[in-house]
Short mmCIF file of C-alpha atoms in Angstrom, two decimals:
data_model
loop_
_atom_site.label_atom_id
_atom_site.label_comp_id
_atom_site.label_asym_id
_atom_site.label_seq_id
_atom_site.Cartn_x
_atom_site.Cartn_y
_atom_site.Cartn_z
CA UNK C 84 42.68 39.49 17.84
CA UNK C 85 44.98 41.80 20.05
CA UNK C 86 48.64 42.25 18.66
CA UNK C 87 50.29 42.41 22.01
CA UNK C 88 52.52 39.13 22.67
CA UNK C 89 53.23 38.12 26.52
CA UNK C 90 56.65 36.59 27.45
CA UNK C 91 55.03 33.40 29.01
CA UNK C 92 54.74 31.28 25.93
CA UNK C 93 56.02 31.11 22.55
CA UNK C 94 54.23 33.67 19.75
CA UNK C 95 52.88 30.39 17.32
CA UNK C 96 51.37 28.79 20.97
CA UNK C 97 49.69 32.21 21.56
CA UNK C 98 48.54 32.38 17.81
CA UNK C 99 47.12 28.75 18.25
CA UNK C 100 45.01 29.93 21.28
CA UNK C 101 44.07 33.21 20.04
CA UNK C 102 42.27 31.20 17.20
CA UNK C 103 40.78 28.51 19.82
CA UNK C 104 39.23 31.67 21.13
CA UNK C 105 37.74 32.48 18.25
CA UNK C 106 36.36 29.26 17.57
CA UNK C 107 34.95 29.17 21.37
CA UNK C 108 33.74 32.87 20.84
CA UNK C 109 31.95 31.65 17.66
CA UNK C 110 34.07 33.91 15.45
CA UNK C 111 35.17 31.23 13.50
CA UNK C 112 32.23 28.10 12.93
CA UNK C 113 32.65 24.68 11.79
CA UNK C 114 33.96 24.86 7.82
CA UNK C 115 34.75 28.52 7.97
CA UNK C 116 38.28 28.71 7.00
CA UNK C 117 41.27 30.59 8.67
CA UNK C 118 42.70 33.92 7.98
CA UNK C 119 45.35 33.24 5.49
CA UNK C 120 48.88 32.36 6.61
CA UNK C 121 49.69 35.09 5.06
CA UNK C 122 47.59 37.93 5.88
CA UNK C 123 48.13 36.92 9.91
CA UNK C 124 51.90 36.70 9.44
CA UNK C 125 51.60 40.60 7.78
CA UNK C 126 48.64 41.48 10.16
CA UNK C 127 50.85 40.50 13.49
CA UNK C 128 54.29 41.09 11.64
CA UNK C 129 55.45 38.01 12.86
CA UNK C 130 57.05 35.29 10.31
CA UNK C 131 54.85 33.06 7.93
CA UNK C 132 56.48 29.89 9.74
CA UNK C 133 55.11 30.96 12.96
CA UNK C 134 51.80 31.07 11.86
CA UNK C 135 52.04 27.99 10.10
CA UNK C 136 52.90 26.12 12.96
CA UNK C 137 50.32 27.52 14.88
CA UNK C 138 48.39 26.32 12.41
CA UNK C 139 49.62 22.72 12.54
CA UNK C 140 49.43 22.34 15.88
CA UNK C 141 45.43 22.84 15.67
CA UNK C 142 45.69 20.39 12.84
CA UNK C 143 47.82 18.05 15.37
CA UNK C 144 44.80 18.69 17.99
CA UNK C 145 42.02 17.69 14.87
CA UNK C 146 40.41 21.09 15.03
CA UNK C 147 41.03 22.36 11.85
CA UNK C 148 41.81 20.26 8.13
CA UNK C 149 43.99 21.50 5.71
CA UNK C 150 42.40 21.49 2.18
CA UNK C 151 45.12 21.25 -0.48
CA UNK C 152 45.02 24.61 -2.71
CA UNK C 153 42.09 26.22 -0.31
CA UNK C 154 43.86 26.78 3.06
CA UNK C 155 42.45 25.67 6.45
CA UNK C 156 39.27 25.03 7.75
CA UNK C 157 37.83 24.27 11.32
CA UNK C 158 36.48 20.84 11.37
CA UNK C 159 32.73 19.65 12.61
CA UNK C 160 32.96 19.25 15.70
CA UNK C 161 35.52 21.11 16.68
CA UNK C 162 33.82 23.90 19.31
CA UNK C 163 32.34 21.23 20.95
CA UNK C 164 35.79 19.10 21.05
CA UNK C 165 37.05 22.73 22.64
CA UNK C 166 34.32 23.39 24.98
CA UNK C 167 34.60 19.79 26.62
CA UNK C 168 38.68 20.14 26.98
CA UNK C 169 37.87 23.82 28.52
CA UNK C 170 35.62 22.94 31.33
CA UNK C 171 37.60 20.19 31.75
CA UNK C 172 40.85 21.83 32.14
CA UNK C 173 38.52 24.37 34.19
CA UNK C 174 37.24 21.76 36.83
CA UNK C 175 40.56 20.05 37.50
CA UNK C 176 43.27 23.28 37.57
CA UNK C 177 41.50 26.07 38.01
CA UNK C 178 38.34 25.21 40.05
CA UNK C 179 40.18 24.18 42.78
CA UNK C 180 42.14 27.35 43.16
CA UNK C 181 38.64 29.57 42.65
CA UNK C 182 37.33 27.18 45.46
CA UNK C 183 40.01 27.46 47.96
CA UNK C 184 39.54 31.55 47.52
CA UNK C 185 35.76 31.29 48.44
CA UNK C 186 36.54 29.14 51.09
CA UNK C 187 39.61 31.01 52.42
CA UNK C 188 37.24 34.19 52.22
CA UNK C 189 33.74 32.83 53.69
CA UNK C 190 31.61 34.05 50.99
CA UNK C 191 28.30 32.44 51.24
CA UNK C 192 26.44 31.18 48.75
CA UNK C 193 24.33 34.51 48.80
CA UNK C 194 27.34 36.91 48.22
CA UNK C 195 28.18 34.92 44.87
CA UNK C 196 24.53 34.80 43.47
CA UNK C 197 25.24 38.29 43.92
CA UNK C 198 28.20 38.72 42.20
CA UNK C 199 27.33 36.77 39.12
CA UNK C 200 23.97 38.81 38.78
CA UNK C 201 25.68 41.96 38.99
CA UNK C 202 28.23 40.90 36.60
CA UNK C 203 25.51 39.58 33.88
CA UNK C 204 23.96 43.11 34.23
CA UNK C 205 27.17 44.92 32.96
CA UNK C 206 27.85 42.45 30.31
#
């Protein structure tokens, strides 16, 4: 996870989505358990609270369980539970937008193949 905090959004809402990320990214798998309150509150040197309510709200969302005495742990289910929200928040705000540029721009079908090829290759 980067340290650097944007201005757009409150630090425990970035926290929560740095460690959606992770569980997207496959850093974190179904029953692995979260970095300690702790050690991300001294790791980011931001308060304890703020990571625990980071943590809560992924709770809230049923993506991770908190297991009295042992600390948190992403639930089954829970990349897949991501990954469906994702391309759905995708499709309906950001699709659109993506759409309208390609349109706007007249780039054929052709020019994207292109584009996506090239950008596998450097990946």
């Amino acid at each position: 996870m980067t340290r650097e905090w944007n201005d757009s959004q409150p630090i425990y809402r970035q926290l929560r989505d740095r460690s959606v990320d992770m569980i997207l990214e496959g850093l974190l798998k179904e029953g692995d358990p979260l970095p300690s309150v702790r050690n991300v509150a001294a790791e980011f040197r931001v308060n304890p609270l703020t990571v625990l309510k980071a943590y809560q709200e992924l709770v809230d969302e049923q993506l991770v369980e908190n297991r009295r005495g042992l600390g948190m742990f992403v639930k089954d289910g829970a990349r897949d539970r991501l990954l469906k929200d994702e391309r759905e928040k995708f499709l309906n705000e950001e699709w659109p937008r993506v759409a309208a540029t390609i349109e706007r721009l007249g780039l054929t079908q052709k020019q994207l193949d292109a584009a996506a090829s090239k950008n596998r290759r450097r990946s």
